[in-house]
XYZ file of C-alpha atoms in Angstrom:
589
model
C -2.345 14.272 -29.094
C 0.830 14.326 -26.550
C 2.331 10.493 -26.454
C 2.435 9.409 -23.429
C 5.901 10.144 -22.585
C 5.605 13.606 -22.892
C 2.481 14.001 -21.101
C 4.419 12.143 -18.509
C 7.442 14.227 -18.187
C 5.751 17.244 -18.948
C 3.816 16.503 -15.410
C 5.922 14.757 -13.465
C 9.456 14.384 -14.837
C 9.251 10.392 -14.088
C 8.080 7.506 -16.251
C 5.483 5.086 -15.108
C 7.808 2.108 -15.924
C 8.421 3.129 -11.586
C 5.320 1.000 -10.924
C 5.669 -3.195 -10.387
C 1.990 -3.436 -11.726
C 3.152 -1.596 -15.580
C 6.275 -3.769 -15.708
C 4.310 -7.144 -15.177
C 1.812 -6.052 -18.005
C 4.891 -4.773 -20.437
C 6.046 -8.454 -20.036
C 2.645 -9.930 -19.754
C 1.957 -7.902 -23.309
C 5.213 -8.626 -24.958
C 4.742 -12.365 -23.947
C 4.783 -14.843 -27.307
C 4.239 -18.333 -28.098
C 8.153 -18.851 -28.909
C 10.065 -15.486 -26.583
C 9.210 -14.164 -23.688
C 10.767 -10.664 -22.243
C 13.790 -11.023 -19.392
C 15.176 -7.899 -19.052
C 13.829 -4.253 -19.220
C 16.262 -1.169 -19.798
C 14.508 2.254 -19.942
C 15.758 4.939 -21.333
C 13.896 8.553 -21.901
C 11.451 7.651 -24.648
C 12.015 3.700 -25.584
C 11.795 0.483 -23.903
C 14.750 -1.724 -24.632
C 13.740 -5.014 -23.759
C 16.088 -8.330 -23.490
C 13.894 -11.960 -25.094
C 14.973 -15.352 -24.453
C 13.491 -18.433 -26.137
C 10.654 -19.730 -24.499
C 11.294 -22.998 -22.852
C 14.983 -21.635 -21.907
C 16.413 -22.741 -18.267
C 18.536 -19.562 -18.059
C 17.201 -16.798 -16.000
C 19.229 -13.644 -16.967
C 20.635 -14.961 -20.676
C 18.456 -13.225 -23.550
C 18.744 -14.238 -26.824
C 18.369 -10.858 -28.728
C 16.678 -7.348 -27.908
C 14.533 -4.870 -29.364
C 13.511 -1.333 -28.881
C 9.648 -0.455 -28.170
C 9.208 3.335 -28.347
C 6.405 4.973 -26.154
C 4.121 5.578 -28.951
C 3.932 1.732 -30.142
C 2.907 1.165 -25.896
C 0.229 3.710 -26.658
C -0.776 1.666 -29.888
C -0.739 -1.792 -27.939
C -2.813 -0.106 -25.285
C -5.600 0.472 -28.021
C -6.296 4.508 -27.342
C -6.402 3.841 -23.558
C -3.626 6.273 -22.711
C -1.357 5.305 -19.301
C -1.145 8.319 -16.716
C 0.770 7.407 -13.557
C 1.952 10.130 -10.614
C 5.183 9.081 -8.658
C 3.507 10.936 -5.559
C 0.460 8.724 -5.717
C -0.568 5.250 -5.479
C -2.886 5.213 -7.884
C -2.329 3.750 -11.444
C -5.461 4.244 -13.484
C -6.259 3.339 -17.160
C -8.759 6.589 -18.648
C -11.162 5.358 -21.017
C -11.478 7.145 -24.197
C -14.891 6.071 -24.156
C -17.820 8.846 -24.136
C -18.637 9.975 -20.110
C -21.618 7.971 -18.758
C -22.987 9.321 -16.114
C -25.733 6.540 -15.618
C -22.652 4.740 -13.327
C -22.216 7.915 -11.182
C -25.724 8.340 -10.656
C -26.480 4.603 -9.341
C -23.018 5.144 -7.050
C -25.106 8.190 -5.472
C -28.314 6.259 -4.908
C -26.702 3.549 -3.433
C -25.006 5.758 -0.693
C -28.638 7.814 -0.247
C -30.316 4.380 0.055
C -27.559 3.645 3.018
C -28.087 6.634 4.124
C -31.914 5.984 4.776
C -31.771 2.889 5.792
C -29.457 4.243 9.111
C -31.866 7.049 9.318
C -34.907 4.239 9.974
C -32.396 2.465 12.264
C -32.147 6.034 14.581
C -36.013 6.427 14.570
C -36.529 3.016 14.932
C -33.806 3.282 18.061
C -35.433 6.251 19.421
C -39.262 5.644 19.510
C -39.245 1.718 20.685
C -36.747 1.492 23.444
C -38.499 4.767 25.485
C -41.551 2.834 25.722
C -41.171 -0.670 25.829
C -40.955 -0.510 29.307
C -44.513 0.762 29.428
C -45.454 -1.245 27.052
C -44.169 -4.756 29.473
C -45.869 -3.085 32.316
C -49.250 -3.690 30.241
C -48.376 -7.391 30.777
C -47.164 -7.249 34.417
C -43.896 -8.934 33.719
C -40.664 -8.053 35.714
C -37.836 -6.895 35.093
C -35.630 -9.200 33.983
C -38.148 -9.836 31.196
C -38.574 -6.104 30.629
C -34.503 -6.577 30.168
C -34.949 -9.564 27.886
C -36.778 -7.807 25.474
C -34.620 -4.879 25.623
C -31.709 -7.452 25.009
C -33.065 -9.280 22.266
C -32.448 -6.664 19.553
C -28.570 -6.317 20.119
C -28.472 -10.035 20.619
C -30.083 -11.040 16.939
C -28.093 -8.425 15.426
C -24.837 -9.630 17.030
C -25.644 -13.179 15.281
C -26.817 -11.502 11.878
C -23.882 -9.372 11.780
C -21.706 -12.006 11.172
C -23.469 -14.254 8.577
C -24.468 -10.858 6.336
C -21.096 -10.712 6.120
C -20.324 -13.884 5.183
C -23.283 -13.805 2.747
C -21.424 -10.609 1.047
C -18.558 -12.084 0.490
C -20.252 -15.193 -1.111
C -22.463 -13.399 -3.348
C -21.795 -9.710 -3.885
C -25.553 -9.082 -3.948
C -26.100 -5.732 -1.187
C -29.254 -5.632 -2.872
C -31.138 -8.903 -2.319
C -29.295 -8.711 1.174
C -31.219 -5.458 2.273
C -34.532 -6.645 0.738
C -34.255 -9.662 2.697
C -33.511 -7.455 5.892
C -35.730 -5.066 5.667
C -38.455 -8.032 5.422
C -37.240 -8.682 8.664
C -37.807 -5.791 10.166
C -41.357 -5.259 8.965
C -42.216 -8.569 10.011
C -40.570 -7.989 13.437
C -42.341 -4.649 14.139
C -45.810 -6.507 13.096
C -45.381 -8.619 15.611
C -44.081 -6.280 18.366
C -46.979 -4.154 17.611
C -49.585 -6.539 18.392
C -50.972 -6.842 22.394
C -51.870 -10.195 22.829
C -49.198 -11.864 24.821
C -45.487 -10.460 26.338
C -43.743 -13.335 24.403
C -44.926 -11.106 21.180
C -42.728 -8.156 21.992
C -40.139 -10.498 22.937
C -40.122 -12.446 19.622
C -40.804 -8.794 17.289
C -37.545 -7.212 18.812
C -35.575 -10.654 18.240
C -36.946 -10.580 14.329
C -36.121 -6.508 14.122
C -32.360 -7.468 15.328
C -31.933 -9.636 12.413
C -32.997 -6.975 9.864
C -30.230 -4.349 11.452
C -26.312 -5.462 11.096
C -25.836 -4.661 7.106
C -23.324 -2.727 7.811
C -20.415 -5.072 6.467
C -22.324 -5.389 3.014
C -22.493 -1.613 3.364
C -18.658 -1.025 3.714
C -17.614 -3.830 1.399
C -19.328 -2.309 -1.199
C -17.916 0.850 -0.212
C -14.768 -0.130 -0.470
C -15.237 -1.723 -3.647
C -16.558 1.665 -5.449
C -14.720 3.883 -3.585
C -10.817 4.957 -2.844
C -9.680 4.877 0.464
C -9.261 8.136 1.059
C -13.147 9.026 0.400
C -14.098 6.019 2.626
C -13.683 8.352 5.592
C -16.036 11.121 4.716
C -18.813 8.514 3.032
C -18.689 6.465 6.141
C -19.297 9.699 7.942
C -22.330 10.333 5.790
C -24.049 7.088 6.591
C -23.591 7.078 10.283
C -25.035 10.996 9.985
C -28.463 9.344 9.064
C -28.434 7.346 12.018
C -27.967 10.416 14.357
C -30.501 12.693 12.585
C -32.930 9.836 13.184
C -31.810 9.613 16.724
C -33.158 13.665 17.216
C -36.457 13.132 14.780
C -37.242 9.965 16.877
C -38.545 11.960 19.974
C -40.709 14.090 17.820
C -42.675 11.428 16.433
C -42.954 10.158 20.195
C -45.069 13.172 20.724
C -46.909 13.168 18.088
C -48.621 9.681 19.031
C -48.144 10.032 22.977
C -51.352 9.825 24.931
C -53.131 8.715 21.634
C -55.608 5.949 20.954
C -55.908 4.475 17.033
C -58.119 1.327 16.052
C -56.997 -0.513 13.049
C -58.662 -3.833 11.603
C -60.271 -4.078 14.929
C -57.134 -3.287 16.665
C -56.502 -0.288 19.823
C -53.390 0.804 19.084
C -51.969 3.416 22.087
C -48.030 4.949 22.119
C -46.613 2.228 23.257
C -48.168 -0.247 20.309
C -47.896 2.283 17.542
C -44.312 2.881 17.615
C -44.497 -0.869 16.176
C -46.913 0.104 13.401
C -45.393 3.343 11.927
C -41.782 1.773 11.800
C -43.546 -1.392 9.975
C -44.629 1.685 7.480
C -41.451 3.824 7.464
C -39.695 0.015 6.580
C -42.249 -0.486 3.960
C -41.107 2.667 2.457
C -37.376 1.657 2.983
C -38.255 -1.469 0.914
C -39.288 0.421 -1.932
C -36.246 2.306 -2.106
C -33.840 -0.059 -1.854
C -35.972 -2.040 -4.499
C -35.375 1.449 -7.244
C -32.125 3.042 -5.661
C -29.759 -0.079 -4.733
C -27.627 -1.897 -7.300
C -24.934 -4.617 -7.489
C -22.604 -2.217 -8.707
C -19.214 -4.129 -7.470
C -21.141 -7.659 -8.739
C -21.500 -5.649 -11.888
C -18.145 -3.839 -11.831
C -16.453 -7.288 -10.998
C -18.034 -8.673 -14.026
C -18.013 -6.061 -16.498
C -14.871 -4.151 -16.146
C -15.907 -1.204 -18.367
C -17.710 0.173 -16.061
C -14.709 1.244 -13.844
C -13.736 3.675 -16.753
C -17.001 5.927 -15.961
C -16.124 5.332 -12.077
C -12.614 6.674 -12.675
C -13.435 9.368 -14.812
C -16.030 10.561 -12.330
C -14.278 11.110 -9.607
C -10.758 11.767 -8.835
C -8.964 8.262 -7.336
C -5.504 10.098 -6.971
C -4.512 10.632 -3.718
C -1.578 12.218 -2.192
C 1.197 10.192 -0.470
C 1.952 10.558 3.143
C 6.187 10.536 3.199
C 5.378 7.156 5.037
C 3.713 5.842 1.731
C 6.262 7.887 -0.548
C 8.864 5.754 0.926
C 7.316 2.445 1.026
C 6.815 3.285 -2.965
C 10.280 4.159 -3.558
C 11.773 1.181 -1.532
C 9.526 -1.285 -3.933
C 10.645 0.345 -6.763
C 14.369 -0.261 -5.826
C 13.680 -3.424 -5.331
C 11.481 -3.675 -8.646
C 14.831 -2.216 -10.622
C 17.551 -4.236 -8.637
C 15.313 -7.440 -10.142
C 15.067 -5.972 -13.195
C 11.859 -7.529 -13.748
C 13.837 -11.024 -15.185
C 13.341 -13.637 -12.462
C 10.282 -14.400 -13.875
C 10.889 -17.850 -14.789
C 7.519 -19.743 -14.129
C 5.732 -21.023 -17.104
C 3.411 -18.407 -19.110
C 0.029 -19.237 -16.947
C 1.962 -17.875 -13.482
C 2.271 -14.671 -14.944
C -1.190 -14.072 -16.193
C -3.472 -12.563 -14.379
C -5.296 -15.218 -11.786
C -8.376 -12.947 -12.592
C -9.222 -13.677 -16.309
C -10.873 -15.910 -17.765
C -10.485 -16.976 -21.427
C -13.186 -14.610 -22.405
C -10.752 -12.158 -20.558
C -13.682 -11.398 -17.683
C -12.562 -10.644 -14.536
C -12.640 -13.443 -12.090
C -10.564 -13.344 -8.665
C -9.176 -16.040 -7.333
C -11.189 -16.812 -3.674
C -8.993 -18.298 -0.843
C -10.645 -20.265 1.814
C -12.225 -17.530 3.887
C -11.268 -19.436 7.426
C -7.318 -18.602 5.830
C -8.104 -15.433 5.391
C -9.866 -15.188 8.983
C -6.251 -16.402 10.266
C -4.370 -14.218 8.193
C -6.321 -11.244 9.261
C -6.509 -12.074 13.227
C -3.318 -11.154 13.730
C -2.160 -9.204 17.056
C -2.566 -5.758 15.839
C -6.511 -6.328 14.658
C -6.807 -7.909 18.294
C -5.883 -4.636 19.922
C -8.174 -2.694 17.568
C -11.096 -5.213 18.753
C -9.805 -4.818 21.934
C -10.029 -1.178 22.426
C -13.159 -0.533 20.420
C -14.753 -2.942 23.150
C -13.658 -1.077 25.821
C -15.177 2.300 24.187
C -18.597 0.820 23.377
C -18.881 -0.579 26.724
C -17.850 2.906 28.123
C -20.352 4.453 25.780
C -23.203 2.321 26.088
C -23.199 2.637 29.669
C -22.639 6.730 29.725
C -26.041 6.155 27.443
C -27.295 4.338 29.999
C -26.686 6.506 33.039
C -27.523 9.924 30.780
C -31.636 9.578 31.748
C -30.918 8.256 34.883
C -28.135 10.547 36.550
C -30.144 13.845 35.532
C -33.889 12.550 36.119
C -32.898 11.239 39.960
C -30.319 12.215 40.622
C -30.274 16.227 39.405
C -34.299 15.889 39.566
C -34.819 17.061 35.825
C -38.001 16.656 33.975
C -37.741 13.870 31.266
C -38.215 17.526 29.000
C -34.927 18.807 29.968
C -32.935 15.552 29.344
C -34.190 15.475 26.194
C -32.836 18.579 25.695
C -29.610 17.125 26.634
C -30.260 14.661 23.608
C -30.920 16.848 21.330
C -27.867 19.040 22.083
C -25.515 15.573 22.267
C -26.992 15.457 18.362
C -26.497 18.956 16.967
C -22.554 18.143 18.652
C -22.501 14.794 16.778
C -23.611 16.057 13.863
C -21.414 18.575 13.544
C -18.310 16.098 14.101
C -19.541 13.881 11.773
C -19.449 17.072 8.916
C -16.573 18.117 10.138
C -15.051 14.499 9.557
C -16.769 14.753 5.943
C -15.147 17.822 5.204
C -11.624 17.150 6.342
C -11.672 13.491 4.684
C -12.031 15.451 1.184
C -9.261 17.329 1.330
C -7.410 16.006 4.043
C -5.289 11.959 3.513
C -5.052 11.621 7.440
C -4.539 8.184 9.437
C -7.896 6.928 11.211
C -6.214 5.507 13.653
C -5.800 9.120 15.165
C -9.310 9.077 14.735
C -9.614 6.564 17.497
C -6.826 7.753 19.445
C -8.761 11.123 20.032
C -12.171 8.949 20.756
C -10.037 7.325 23.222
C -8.570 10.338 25.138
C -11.536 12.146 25.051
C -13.248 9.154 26.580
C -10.976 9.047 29.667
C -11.269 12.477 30.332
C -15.058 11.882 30.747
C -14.648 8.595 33.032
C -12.091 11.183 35.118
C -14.335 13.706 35.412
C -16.926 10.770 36.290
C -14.990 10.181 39.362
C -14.975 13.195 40.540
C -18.369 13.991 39.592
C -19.923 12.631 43.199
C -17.055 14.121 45.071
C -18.328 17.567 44.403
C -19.765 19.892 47.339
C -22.463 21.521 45.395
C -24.843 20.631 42.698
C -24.250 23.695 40.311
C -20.759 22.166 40.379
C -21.900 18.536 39.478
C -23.915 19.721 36.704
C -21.315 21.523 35.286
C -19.103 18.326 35.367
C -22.113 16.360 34.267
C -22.475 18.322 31.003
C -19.046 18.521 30.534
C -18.909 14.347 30.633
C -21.826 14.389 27.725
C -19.837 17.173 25.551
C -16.684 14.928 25.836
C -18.816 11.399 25.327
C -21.045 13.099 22.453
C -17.515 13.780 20.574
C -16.238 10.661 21.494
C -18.531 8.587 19.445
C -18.715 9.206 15.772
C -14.763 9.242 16.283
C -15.002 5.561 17.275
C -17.784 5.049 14.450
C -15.799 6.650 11.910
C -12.366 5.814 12.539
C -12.561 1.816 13.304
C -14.886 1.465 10.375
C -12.693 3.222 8.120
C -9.670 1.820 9.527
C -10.776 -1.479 9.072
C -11.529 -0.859 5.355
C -8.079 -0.159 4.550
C -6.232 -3.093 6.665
C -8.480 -5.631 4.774
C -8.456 -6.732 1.082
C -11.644 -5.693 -0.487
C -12.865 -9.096 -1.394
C -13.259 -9.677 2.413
C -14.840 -6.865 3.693
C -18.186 -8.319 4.413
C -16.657 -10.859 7.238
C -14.632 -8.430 8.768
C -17.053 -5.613 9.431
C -19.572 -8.178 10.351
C -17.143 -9.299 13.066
C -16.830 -5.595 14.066
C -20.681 -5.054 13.831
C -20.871 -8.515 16.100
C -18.560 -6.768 18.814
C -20.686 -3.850 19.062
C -23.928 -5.974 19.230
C -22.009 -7.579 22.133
C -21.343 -4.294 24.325
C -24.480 -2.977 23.535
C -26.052 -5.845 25.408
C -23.829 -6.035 27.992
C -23.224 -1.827 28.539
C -27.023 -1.670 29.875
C -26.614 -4.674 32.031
C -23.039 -2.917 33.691
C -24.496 0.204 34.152
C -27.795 -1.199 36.200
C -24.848 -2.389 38.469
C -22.513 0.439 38.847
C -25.059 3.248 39.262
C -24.631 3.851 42.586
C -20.804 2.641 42.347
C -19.994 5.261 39.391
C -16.775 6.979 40.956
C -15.100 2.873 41.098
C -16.336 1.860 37.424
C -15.063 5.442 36.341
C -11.497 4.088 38.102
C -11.488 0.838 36.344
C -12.587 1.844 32.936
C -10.267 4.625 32.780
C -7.390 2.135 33.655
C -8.728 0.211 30.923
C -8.678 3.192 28.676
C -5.550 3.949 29.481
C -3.854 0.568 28.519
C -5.850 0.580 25.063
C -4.043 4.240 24.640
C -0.600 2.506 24.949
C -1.414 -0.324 23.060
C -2.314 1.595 20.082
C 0.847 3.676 20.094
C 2.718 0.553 20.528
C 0.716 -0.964 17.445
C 0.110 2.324 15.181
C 3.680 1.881 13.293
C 2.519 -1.843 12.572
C -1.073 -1.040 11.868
C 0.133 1.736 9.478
C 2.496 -0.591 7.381
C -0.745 -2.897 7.414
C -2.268 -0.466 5.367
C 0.323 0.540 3.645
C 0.886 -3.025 2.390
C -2.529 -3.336 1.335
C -3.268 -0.142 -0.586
C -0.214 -1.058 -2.696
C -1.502 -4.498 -3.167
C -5.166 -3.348 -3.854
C -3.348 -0.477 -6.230
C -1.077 -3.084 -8.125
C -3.893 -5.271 -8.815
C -6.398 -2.474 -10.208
C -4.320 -1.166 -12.611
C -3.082 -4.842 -14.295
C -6.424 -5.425 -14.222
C -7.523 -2.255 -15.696
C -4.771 -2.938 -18.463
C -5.253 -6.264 -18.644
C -8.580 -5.816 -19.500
C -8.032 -3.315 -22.244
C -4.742 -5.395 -24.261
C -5.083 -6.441 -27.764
């Protein structure tokens, strides 16, 4: 077997001794009841390190040295050989341990059961909201209550949004989080099925909105089993299940339109029955998610041999950007110009904060309102800020869609569905096309957005001009072009804040963050509907002001992308630094 220095030069030509994380655990390892290491000299194959007598005031005096060659590193490391690439941010301790694929396998699961669970969320989307309004005619109710009910789903997933976050971060447990959801949302569709009263409906769309926002348990355990340059393409995956179940949705409308069914002494008709399959497909979901889902980051936080099998799996190397080469170099400079001997704390500073004394993992938690304040800072606002202003742009195109090209064009509710179903084959292929390039591809998402953005006010220009057109042939035209630019506009903005988010935010506070996110999309969705029952006849002015609006979240991102990059930057070295002394730490005699 190659020691590790030769594997290392053999590859690279550079040592790993490069990285901050391997010099705190060659002191951390060398570290004795009566010395402790000051100063580290490298040379080619041996580690020349400087002791001092514990207990000694002097920070650069040593008190004798002594040589440790490469091999006795690989001996202290216990067979766990150390592989480091200068061009890569990932430090990663290989197991010598047999493959177990068992790991892999509940990984894949988990992201299938996600998966499903959006693909329920698109049916669920598509087969209640296109007749609920027949369904409130049934009760002779108007519409503002017609509205209400339409409202209440965004509005209980807007407050459930944030606290499955917080519960995330508390607990770790996606599983029990999605059982407890998906309760919800049979219970919810129980109720809206049932045709006794309007304040039914009303109450079974409020319970379904609770069940929906687990979307920042989803991406905080993402981003705990994943690197962050597959976050990209997986995140593309999961929002694909919600679009396919947007364009299945319709069929199962006609399947049960113009349909009678008695059940338990109760007619059920297409507008009631939508409530009664989903309470079936959800049934279904909960059976899944009780044999798929795992706590595989409770279990990978507490058992650390489990991220051998993840890393030996898949690939967590990932190329440098010259941005990130640099940042790594300049930290390295800095590393060497300390030489690693101002380390003059007592012994329990340098330890790792996350081991116990039965050398478990255990992370230090800071006070999550800090952490809120930390995070809020001016370039998160602008990201908030702009992916409010695309939502709301979005929500109301969605809005306007049915009823620009049913009175306005005089299409048959057959041909805008055709529209639909075109806007989803286009979606779908962006969202594979973001899968694909996110494999083999370490781009920024925050170009992501920027494209969502431009392509956005191109199609609020267009809007503008859109009633200023002569002929009809030529507003049509313009029309579809408006949905081709709008259908390509939104799994951008999915993808890309999502993702970008991820990587801006330490991993142990995922869950608040994208439940804030999943809160500000709640919001617009609720108010996009409400704007766009305004504005319909008004569409060449809102196109005006939203494109101004569009316009300033453009700049604002430029001005911010620099700062938002180093953001990242500064954690994926943080989030690197602490994986691999953990991964070592773990593994010392």
């Amino acid at each position: 077997m190659s020691t590790v220095s030769e594997k290392i030069s053999r590859r690279t030509g550079h040592y790993p001794y490069q990285h901050v994380a391997f010099q705190s655990y060659i002191k951390n390892s060398l570290t004795s009841n009566l010395y402790r290491p000051k100063n580290l000299t490298y040379t080619d194959k041996r580690i020349i390190v400087g002791f001092a007598t514990e207990g000694s005031s002097s920070s650069e005096e040593e008190d004798f040295t002594e040589d440790f060659s490469w091999e006795n590193l690989q001996h202290r490391t216990e067979k766990h050989q150390i592989e480091a690439d200068p061009t890569s941010f990932t430090m990663k301790v290989i197991s010598s341990l047999e493959e177990n694929h068992s790991f892999v396998l509940k990984r894949r699961l988990l992201i299938m059961a996600f998966i499903f669970r959006m693909f329920f969320i698109g049916v669920q989307y598509s087969v209640i909201l296109p007749t609920c309004m027949l369904y409130m005619k049934k009760f002779g109710v108007g519409e503002t209550f017609t509205g209400t009910v339409i409202a209440a789903y965004p509005f209980a997933s807007m407050i459930s949004a944030f606290v499955v976050g917080y519960a995330y971060n508390k607990t770790r447990r996606v599983k029990e989080i999605i059982l407890i959801m998906n309760t919800f949302q049979i219970i919810g569709n129980i109720v809206y099925a049932l045709p006794y009263s309007p304040f039914l409906p009303l109450a079974g769309r409020f319970i379904c909105g609770l069940g929906d926002s687990f979307i920042g348990a989803t991406i905080g355990e993402i981003c705990e089993l994943y690197p962050k340059t597959h976050r990209t393409g997986i995140i593309s995956l999961i929002e694909f299940g919600r679009i396919f179940g947007f364009m299945l949705g319709p069929l199962l409308h006609m399947v049960i339109q113009r349909k009678r069914y008695q059940l338990g002494g109760i007619e059920f008709d297409s507008t009631t029955f939508p409530g009664l399959a989903m309470t079936c497909f959800w049934i279904i979901m909960q059976l899944v998610t009780l044999f798929w889902v795992r706590n595989l980051a409770k279990s990978i936080r507490e058992n650390p041999d489990l991220m051998d099998e993840r890393d030996k799996e898949f690939s967590f190397t990932d190329k440098a950007t010259e941005e990130e080469k640099k940042l790594l170099s300049e930290e390295n400079k800095k590393s060497r110009d300390r030489k690693m001997s101002n380390h003059h704390g007592n012994k329990e500073e340098e330890k790792p904060t996350y081991l116990n004394n039965n050398n478990k993992e255990r992370r230090t938690q800071p006070n999550i309102f800090e952490e809120i304040s930390r995070f809020c800072t001016g370039n998160v606002i602008v990201i908030f800020y702009l992916d409010t202003v695309l939502w709301l742009a979005q929500s109301v195109f969605e809005f306007l869609l049915p009823l620009i090209a049913e009175f306005e064009y005089g299409w048959t509710p057959f041909q805008t569905g055709l529209v639909y179903m075109a806007g989803g084959i286009e979606l779908i292929m962006v969202f594979g096309y973001l899968y694909y390039i996110s494999k083999r591809n370490n781009f920024r998402d925050t170009y992501l957005i920027l494209w969502s953005l431009v392509m956005t006010l191109l199609s609020l220009m267009l809007l503008i001009f859109e009633r200023l057109m002569p002929k009809t042939s030529q507003k049509v035209g313009m029309f579809v072009t408006i949905c081709g630019l709008m259908f390509v506009a939104v799994p951008l903005n999915l993808t890309g804040v999502k993702s970008l988010l991820s990587k801006i935010t330490r991993p142990e506070f995922q869950g608040i963050t994208q439940g804030l996110y999943g809160s500000v999309c709640s919001f617009s969705l609720i108010i996009g509907p409400m704007l766009g029952s305004l504005i319909y006849k008004h569409r060449a002015e809102y196109g005006g002001v939203t494109a101004m609006l569009s316009i300033t979240c453009i700049l604002a991102l430029c001005v911010c992308m620099e700062k938002i990059h180093d953001r990242e930057d500064q954690i994926t070295i943080e989030t690197e630094n602490q994986e691999f002394l953990k991964d070592l730490a773990t593994f010392r005699s």
